PDB file of C-alpha atoms in Angstrom:
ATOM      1  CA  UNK A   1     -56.536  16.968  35.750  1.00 59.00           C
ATOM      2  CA  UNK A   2     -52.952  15.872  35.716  1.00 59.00           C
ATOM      3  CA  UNK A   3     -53.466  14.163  39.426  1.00 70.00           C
ATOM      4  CA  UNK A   4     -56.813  11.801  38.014  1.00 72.00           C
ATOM      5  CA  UNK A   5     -54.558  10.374  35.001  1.00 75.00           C
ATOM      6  CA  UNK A   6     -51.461   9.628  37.426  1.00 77.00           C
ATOM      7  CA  UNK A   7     -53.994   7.754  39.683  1.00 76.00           C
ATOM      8  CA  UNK A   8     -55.777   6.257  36.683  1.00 80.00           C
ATOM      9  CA  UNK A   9     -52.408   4.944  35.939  1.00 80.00           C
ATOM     10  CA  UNK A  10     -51.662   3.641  39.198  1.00 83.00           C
ATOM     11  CA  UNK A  11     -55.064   2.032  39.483  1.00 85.00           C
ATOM     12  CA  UNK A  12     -54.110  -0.036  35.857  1.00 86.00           C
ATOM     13  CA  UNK A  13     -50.611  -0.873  37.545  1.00 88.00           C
ATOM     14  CA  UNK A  14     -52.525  -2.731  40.222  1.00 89.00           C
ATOM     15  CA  UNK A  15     -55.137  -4.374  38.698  1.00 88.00           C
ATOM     16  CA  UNK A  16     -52.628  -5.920  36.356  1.00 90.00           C
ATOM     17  CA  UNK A  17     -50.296  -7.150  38.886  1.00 88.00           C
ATOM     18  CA  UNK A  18     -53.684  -8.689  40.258  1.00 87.00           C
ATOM     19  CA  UNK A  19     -54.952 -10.324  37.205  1.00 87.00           C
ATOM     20  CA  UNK A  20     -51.212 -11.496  36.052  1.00 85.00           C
ATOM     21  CA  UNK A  21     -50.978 -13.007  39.882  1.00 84.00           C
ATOM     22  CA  UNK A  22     -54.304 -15.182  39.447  1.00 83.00           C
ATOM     23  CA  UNK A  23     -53.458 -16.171  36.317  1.00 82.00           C
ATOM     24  CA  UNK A  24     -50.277 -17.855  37.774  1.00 80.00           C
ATOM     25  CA  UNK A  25     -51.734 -19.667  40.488  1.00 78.00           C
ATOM     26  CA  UNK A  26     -54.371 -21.497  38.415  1.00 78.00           C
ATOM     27  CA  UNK A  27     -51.692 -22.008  35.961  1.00 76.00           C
ATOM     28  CA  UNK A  28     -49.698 -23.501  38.593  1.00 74.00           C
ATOM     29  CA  UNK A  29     -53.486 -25.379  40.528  1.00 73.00           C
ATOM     30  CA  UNK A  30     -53.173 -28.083  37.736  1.00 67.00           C
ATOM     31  CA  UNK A  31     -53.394 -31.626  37.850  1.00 67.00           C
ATOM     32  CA  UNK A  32     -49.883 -33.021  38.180  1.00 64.00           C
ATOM     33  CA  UNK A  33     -48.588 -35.122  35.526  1.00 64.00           C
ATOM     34  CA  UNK A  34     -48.193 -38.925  36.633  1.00 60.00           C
ATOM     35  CA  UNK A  35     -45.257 -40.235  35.377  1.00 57.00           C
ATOM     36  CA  UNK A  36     -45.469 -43.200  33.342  1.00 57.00           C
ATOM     37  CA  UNK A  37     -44.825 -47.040  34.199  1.00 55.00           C
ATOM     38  CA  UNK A  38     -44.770 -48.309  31.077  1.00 56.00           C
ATOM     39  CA  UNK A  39     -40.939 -49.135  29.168  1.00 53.00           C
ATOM     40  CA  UNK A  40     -42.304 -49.580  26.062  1.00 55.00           C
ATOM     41  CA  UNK A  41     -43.637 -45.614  25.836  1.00 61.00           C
ATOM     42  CA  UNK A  42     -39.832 -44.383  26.725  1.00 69.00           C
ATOM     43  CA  UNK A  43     -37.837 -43.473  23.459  1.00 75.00           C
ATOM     44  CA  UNK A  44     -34.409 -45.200  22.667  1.00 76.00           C
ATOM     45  CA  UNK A  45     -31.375 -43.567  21.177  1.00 77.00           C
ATOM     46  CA  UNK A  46     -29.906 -44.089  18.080  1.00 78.00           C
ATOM     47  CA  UNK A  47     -26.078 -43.000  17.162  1.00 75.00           C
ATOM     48  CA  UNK A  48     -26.161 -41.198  14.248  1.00 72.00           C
ATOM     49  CA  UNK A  49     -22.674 -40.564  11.943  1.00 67.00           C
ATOM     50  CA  UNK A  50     -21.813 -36.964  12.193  1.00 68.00           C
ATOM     51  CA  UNK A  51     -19.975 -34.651   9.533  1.00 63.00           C
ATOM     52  CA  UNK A  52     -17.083 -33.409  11.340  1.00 67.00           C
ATOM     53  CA  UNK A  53     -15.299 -31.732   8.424  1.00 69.00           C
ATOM     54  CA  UNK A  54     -15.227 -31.361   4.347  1.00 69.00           C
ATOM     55  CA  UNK A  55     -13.006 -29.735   1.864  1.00 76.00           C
ATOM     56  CA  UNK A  56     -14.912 -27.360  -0.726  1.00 75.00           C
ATOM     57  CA  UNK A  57     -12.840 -26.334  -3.853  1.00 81.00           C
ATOM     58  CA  UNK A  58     -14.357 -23.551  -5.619  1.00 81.00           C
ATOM     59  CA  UNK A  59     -12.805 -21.985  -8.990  1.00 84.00           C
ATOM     60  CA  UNK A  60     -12.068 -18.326  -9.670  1.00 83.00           C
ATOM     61  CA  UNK A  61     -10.702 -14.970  -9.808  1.00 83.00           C
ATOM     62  CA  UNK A  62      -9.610 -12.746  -7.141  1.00 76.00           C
ATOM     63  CA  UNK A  63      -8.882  -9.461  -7.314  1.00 78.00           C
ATOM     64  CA  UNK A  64      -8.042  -6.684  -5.006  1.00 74.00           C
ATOM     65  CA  UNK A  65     -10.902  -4.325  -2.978  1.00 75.00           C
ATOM     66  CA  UNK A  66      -8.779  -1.407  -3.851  1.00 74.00           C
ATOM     67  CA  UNK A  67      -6.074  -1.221  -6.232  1.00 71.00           C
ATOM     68  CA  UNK A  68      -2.608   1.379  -5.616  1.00 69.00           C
ATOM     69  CA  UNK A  69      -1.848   3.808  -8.132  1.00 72.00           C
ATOM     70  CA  UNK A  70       2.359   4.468  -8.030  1.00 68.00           C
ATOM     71  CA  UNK A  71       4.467   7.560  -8.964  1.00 73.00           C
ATOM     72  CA  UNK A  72       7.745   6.580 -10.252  1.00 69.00           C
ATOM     73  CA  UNK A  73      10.191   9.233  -9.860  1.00 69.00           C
ATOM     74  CA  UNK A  74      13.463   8.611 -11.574  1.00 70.00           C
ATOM     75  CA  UNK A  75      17.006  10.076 -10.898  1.00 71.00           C
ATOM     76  CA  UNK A  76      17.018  11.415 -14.463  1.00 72.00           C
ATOM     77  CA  UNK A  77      15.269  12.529 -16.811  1.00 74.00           C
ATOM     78  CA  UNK A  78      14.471  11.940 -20.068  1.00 76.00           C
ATOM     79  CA  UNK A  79      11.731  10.885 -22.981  1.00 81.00           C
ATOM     80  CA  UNK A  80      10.666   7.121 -22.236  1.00 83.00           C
ATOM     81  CA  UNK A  81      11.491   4.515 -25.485  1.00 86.00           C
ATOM     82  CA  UNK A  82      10.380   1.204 -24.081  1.00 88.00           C
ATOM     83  CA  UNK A  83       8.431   0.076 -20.902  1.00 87.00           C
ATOM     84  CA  UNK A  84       8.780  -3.099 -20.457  1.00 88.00           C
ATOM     85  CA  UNK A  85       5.862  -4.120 -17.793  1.00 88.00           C
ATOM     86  CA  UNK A  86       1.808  -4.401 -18.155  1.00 87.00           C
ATOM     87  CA  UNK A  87      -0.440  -2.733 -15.961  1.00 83.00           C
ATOM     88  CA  UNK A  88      -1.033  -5.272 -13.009  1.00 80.00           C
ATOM     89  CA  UNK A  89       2.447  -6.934 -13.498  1.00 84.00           C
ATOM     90  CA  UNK A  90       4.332  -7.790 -10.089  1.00 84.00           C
ATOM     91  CA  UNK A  91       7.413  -6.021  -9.724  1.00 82.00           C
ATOM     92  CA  UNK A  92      10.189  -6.412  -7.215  1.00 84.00           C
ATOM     93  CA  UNK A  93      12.534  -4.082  -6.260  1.00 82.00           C
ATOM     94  CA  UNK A  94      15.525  -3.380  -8.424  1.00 82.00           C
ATOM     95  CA  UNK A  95      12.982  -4.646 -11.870  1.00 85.00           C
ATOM     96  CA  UNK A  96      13.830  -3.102 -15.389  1.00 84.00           C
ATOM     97  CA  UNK A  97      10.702  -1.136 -15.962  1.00 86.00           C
ATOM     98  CA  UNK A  98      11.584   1.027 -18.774  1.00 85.00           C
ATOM     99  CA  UNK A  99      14.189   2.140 -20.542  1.00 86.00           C
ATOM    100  CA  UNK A 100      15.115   6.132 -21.385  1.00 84.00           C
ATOM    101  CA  UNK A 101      16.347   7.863 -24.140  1.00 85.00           C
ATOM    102  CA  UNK A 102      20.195   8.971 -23.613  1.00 84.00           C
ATOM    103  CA  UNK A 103      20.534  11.249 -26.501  1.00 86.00           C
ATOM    104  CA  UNK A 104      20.011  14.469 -23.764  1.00 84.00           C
ATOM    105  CA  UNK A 105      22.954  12.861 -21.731  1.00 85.00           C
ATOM    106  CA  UNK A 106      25.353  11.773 -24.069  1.00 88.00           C
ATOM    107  CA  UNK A 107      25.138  15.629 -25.602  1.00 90.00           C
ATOM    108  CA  UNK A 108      25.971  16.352 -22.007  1.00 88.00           C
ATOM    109  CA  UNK A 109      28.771  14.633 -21.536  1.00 91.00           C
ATOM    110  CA  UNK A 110      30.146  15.617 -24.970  1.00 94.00           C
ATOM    111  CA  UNK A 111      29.573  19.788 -23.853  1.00 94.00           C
ATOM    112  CA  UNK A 112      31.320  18.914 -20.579  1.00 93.00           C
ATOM    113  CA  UNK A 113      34.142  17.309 -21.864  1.00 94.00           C
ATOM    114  CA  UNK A 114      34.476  20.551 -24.127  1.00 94.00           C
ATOM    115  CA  UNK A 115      34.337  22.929 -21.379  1.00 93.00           C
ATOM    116  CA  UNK A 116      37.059  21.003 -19.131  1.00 93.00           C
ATOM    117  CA  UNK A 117      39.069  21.196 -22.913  1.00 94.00           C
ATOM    118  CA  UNK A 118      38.820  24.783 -22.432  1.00 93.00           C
ATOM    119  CA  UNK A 119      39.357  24.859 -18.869  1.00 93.00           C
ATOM    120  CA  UNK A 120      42.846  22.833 -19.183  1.00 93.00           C
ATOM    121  CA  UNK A 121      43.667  24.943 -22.059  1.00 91.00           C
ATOM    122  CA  UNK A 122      43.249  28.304 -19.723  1.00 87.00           C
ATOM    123  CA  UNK A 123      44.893  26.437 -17.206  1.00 88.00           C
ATOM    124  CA  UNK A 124      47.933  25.695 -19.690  1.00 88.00           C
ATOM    125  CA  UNK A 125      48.383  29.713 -20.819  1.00 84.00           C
ATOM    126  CA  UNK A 126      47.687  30.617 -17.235  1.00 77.00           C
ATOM    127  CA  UNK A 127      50.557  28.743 -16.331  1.00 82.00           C
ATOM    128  CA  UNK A 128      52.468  29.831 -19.037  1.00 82.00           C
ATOM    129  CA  UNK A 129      52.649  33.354 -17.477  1.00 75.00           C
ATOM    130  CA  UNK A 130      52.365  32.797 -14.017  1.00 64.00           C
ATOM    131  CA  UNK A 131      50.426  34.568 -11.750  1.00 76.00           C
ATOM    132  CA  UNK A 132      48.857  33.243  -8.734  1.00 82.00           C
ATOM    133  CA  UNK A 133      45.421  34.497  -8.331  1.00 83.00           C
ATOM    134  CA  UNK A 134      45.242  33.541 -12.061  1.00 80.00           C
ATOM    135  CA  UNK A 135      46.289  29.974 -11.712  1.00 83.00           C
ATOM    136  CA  UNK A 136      44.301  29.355  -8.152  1.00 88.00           C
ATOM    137  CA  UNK A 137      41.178  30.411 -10.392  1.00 88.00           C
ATOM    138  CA  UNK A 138      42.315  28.640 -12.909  1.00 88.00           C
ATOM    139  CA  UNK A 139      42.368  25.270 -10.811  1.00 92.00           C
ATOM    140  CA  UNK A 140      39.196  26.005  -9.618  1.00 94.00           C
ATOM    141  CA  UNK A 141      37.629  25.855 -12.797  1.00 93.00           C
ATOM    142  CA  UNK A 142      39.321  22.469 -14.166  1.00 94.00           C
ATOM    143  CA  UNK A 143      38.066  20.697 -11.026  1.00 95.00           C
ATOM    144  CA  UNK A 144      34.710  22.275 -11.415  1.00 94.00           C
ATOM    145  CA  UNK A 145      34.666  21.157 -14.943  1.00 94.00           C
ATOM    146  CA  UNK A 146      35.470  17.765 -14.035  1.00 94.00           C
ATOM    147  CA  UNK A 147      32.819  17.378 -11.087  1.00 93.00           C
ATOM    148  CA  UNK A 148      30.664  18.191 -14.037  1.00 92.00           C
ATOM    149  CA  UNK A 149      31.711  15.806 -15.840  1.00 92.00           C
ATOM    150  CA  UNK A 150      32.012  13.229 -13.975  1.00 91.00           C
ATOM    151  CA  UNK A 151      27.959  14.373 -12.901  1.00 90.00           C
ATOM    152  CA  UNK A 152      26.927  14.224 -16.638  1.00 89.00           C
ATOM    153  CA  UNK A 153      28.704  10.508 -16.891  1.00 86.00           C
ATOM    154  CA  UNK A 154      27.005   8.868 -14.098  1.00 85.00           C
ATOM    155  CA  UNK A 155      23.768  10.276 -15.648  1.00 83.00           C
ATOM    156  CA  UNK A 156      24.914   9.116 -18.968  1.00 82.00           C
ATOM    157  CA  UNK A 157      25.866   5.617 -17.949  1.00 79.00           C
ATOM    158  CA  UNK A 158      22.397   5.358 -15.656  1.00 77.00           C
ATOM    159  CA  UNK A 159      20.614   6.038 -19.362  1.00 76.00           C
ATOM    160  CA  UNK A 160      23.013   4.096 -21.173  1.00 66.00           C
ATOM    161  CA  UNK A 161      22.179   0.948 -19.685  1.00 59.00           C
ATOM    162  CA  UNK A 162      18.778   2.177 -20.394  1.00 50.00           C
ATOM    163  CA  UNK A 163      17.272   1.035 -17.099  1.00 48.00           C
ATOM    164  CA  UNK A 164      15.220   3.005 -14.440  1.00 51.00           C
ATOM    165  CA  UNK A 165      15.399   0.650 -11.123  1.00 51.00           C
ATOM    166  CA  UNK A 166      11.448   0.237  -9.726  1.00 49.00           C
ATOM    167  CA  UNK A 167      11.700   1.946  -6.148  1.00 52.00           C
ATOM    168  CA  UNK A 168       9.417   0.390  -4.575  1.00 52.00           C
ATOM    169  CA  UNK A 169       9.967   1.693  -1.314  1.00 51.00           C
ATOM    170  CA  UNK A 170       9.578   5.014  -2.028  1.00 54.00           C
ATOM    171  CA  UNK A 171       5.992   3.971  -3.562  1.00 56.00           C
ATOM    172  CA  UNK A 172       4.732   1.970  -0.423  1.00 56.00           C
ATOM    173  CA  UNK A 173       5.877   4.988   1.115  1.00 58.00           C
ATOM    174  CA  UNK A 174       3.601   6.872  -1.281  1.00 62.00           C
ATOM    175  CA  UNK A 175       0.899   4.600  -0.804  1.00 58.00           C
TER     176      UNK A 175
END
C-alpha cells in the first residue's frame, strides 16, 4: 500500500518535469523579434527636475514614552512648609526644592546646649574636689556634649536656611 503511493508520487515527479520541459522549448520555438529600422519608433529622453531635499516644520508637543518617578531622601528630617517646584519642572543639581520646618532642630540645639551647661557645671565641682577618675569622666562628657551639639547645629543651620539640595545623583541612581 505504502510502496504504490511512493511510486504514484514518483510517477507525478516525472511527468511534470516532462510537461514543464515542453512547455519551455515551444516557449523558447518562437518567432524571433526583428528589430526595428525605423528612428522615428525609438523613444527620446527628456530631463526631468528632481526633488533632492525639503524642510517640513510640523507643530507640537512632545512628551516622554515613560516618565521617572524620584525618592528624595533628605539628611534631616522634618515636616515640609513650602515646595517650591511643579510636577514636571527641570531641576539641576544643588536646586531649592523645598523648604523644612526647623522648630524640631532649633529645640535641639536649645536641649544640647543645656546638657553641655550641666556637663561644664559637673566638670567645674568635679574639679573643685579633685579626683581623677572623676574628672577623666567628667571630660568625657563635656566633649560628648559638645559633639552633640555641634551635630544638632549643623542640622539646625541645614533647616535654617530652609533648603533641601535636589540629589540628583542619588535619583538617576534610583532610576
Amino acid at each position: 500500500m505504502w510502496t504504490d503511493t511512493i511510486a504514484r508520487g514518483r510517477m507525478m515527479k516525472k511527468v511534470t518535469a516532462v510537461l514543464l520541459l515542453g512547455v519551455l522549448l515551444l516557449a523558447g520555438c518562437g518567432p524571433a523579434e526583428t528589430p526595428t529600422a525605423n528612428a522615428a519608433d525609438e523613444t527620446e529622453a527628456i530631463p526631468v527636475a528632481a526633488l533632492l531635499s525639503s524642510d517640513v516644520i510640523v507643530e507640537g508637543i512632545v512628551e516622554p514614552a515613560q516618565w521617572a518617578e524620584l525618592r528624595l531622601l533628605s539628611a534631616v528630617g522634618g515636616a515640609v512648609i513650602e515646595v517650591l517646584v511643579e510636577p514636571g519642572d527641570r531641576v539641576d543639581a544643588g536646586d531649592v526644592i523645598m523648604r523644612l520646618d526647623a522648630a524640631q532642630a532649633e529645640l535641639a540645639v536649645r536641649e544640647t546646649q543645656a546638657a553641655v551647661a550641666a556637663a561644664q557645671a559637673e566638670l567645674a565641682s568635679v574639679k573643685a574636689g579633685p579626683r581623677d577618675e572623676q574628672i577623666a569622666a567628667a571630660e568625657a562628657n563635656v566633649e560628648a556634649a559638645d559633639a552633640a551639639l555641634a551635630q544638632a547645629a549643623a542640622r539646625r543651620d541645614q533647616l535654617t536656611g530652609g533648603v533641601i539640595k535636589a540629589e540628583i545623583a542619588a535619583a538617576e541612581a534610583e532610576v
